PDB file of C-alpha atoms in Angstrom:
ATOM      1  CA  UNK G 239      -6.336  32.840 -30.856  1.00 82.00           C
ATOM      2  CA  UNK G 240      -6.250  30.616 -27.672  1.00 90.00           C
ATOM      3  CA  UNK G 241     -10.040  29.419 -26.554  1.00 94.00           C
ATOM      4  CA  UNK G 242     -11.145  31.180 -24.007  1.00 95.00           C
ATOM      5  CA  UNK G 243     -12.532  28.568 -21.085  1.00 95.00           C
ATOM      6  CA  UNK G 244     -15.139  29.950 -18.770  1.00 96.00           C
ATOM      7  CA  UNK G 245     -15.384  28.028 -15.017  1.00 97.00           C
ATOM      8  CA  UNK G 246     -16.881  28.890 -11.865  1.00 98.00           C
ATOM      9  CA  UNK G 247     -15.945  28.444  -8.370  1.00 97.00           C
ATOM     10  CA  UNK G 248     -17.213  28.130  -5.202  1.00 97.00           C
ATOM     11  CA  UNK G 249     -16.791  29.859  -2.350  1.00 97.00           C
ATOM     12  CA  UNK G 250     -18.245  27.716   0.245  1.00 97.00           C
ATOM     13  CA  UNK G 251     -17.355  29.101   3.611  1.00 94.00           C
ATOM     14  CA  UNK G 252     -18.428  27.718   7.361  1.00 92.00           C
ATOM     15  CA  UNK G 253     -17.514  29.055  10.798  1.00 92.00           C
ATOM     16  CA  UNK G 254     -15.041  31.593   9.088  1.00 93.00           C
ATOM     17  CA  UNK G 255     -13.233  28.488   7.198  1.00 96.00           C
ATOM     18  CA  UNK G 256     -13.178  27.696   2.906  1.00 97.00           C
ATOM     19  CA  UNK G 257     -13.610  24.528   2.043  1.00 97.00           C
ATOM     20  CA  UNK G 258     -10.227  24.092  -0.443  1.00 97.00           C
ATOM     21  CA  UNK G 259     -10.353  20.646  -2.677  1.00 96.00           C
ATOM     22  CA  UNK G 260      -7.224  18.684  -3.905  1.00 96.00           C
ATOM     23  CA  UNK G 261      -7.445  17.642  -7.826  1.00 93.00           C
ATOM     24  CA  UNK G 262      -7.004  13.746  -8.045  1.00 91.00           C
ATOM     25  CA  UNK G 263      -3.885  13.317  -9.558  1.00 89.00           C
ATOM     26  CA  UNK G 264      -5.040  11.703 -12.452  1.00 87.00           C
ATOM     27  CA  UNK G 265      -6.956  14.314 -13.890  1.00 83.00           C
ATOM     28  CA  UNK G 266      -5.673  17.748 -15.530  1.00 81.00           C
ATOM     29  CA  UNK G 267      -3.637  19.526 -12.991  1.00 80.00           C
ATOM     30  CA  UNK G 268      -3.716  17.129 -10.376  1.00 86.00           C
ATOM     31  CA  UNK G 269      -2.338  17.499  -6.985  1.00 92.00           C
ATOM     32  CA  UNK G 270      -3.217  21.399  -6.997  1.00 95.00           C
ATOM     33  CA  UNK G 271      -5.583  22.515  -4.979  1.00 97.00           C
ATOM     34  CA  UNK G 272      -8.691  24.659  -6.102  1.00 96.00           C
ATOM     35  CA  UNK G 273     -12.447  25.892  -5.467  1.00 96.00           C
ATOM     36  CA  UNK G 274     -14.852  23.030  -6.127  1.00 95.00           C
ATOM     37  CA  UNK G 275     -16.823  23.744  -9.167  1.00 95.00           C
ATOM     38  CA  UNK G 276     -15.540  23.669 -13.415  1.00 94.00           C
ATOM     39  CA  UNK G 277     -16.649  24.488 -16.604  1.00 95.00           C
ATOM     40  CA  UNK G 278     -19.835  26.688 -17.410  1.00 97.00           C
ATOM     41  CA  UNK G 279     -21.853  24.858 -19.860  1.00 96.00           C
ATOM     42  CA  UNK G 280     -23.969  26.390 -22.873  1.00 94.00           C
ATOM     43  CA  UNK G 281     -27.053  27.802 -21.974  1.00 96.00           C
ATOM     44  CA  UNK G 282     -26.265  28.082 -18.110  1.00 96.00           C
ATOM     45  CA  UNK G 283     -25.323  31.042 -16.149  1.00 97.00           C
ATOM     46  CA  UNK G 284     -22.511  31.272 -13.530  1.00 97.00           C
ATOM     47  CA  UNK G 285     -24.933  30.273 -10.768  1.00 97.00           C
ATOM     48  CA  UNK G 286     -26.565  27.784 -12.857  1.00 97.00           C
ATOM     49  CA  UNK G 287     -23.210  25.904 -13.313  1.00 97.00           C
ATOM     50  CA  UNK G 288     -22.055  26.441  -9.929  1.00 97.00           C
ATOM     51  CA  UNK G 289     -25.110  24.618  -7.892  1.00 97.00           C
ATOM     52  CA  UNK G 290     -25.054  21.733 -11.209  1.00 97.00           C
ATOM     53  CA  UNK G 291     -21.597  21.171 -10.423  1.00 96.00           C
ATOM     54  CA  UNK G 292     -21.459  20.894  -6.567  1.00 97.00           C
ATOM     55  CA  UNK G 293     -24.146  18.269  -6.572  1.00 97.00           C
ATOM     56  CA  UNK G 294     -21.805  16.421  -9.680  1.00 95.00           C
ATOM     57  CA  UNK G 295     -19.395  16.551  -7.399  1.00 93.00           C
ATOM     58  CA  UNK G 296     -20.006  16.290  -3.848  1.00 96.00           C
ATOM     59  CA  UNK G 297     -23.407  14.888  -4.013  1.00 96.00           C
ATOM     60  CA  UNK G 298     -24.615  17.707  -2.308  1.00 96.00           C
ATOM     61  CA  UNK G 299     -27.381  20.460  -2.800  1.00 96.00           C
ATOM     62  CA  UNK G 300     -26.273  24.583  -2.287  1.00 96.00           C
ATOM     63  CA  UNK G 301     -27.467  27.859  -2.206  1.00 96.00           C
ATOM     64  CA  UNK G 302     -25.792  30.169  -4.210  1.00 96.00           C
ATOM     65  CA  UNK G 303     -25.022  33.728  -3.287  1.00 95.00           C
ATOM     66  CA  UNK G 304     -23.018  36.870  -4.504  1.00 94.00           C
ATOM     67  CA  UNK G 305     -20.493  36.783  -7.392  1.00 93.00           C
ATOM     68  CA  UNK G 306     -17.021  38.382  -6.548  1.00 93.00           C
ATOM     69  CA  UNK G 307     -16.919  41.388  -8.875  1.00 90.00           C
ATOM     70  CA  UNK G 308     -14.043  39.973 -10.650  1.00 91.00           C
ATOM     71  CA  UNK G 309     -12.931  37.244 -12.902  1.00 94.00           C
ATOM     72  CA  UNK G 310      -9.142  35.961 -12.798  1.00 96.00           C
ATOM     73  CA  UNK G 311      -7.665  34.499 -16.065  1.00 94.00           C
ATOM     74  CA  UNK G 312      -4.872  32.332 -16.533  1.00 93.00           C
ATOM     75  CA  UNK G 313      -3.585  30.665 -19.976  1.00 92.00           C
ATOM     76  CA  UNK G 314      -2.401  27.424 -20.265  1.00 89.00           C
ATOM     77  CA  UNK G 315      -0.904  25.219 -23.405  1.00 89.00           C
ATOM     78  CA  UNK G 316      -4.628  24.187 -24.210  1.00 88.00           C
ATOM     79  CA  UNK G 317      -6.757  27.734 -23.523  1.00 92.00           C
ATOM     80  CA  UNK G 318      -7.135  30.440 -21.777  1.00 95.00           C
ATOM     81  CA  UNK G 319      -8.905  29.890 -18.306  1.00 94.00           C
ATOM     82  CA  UNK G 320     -11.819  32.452 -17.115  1.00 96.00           C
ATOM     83  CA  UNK G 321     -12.429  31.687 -13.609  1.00 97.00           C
ATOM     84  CA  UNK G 322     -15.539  33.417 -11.689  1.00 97.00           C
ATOM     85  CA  UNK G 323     -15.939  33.176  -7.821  1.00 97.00           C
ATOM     86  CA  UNK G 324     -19.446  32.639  -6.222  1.00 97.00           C
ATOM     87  CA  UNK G 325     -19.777  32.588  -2.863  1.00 96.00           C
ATOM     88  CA  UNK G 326     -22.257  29.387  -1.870  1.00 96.00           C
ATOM     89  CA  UNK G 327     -23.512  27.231   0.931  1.00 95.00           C
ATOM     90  CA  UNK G 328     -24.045  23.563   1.359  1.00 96.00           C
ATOM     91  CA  UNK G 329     -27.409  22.960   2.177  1.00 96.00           C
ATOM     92  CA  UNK G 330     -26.930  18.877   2.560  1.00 96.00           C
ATOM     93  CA  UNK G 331     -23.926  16.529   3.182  1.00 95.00           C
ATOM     94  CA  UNK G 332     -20.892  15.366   1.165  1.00 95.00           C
ATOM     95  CA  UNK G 333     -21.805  12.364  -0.535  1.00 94.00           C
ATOM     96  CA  UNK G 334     -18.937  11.439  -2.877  1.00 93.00           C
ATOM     97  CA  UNK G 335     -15.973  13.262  -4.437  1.00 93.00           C
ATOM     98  CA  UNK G 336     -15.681  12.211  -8.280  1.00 89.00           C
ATOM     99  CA  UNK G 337     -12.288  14.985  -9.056  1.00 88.00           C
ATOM    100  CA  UNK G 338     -10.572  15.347  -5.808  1.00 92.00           C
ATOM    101  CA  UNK G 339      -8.191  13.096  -3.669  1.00 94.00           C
ATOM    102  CA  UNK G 340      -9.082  15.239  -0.458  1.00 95.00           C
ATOM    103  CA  UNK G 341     -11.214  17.804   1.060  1.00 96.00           C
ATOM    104  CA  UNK G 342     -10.160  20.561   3.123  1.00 97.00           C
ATOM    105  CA  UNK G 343     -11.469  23.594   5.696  1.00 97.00           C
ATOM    106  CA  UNK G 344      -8.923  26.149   6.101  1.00 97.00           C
ATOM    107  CA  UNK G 345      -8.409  29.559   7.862  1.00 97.00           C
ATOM    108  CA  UNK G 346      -6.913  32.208   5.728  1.00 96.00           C
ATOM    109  CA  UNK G 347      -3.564  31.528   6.972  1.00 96.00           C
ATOM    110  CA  UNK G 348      -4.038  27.874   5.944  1.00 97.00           C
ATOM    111  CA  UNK G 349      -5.193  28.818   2.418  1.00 97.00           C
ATOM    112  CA  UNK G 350      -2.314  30.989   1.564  1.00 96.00           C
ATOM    113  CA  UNK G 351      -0.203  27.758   2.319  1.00 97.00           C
ATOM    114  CA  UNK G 352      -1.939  25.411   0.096  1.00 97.00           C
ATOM    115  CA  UNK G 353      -0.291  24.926  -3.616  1.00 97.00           C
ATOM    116  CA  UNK G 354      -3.347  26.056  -5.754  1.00 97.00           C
ATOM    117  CA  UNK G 355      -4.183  25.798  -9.415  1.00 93.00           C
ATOM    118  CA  UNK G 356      -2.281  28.730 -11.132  1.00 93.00           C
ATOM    119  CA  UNK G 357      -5.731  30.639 -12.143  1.00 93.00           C
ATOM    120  CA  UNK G 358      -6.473  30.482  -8.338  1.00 96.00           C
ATOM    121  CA  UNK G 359      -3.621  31.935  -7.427  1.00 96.00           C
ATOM    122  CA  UNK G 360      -5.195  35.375  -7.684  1.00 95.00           C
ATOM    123  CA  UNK G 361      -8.761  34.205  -6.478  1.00 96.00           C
ATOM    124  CA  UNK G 362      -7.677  32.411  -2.835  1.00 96.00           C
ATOM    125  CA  UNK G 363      -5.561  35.921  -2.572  1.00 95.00           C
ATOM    126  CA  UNK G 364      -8.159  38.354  -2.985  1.00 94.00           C
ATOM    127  CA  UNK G 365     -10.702  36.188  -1.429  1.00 94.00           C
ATOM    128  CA  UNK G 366      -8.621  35.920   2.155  1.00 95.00           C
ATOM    129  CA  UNK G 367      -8.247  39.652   1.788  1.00 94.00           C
ATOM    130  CA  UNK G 368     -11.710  40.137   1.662  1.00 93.00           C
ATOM    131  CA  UNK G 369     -11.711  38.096   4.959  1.00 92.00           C
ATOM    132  CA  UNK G 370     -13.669  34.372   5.139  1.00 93.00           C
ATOM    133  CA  UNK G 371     -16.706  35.643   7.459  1.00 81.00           C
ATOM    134  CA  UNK G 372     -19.528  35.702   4.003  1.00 60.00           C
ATOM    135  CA  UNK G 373     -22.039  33.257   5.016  1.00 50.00           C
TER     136      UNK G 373
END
């Protein structure tokens, strides 16, 4: 039995445009791009992690709003990947980037372009779908 690895993403969306992030290339599959955020730590919820891990890493304080009714799964040599998508807001400024060589706002059409993380395949998808006007 693989282990089962929960993460949570955000959503963050301004002026009908997702902000997509580039893994450094140095870390665990680097150079694909993803939703800011990671793993869901014992004793936090999904919301919980997600606002911790945007101010890890961007510096940066959110709000967090609605979940997307889904989770998308992907497994990998070392686990099985449970990713949840919450939609969020920065409330404050970038301040550093500690896991990602770049930092990108995209249109839809721009986000079905980008080379994501094979567990976000599925997420970016159903997310541009669902159209990028949640604020």
């Amino acid at each position: 039995m693989k282990k089962i690895i929960s993460v949570v993403g955000a959503a963050i969306l301004n002026n009908n445009k997702l902000l997509a992030a580039k893994r450094a290339q140095d870390r665990s599959l680097g150079g694909y791009w993803e939703f800011p955020g990671g793993k869901i730590q014992a004793g936090e919820n999904p919301q919980q992690a997600l606002q911790r891990e945007i101010f890890e890493e961007f510096g940066a304080k959110s709000t967090i709003h609605a979940m997307i009714d889904q989770t998308f799964s992907k497994e990998y040599d070392f686990g099985i990947v449970e990713l949840t998508v919450i939609y969020a807001r920065l409330d404050s400024e970038i301040t550093k980037t500690i896991e990602h060589d770049e930092l990108r706002w995209v249109s839809e059409d721009e986000a079905l372009l980008l080379n994501w993380a094979p567990t976000d395949v599925p997420a970016i998808e159903e997310l541009v779908k669902r159209g990028f006007m949640h604020e």
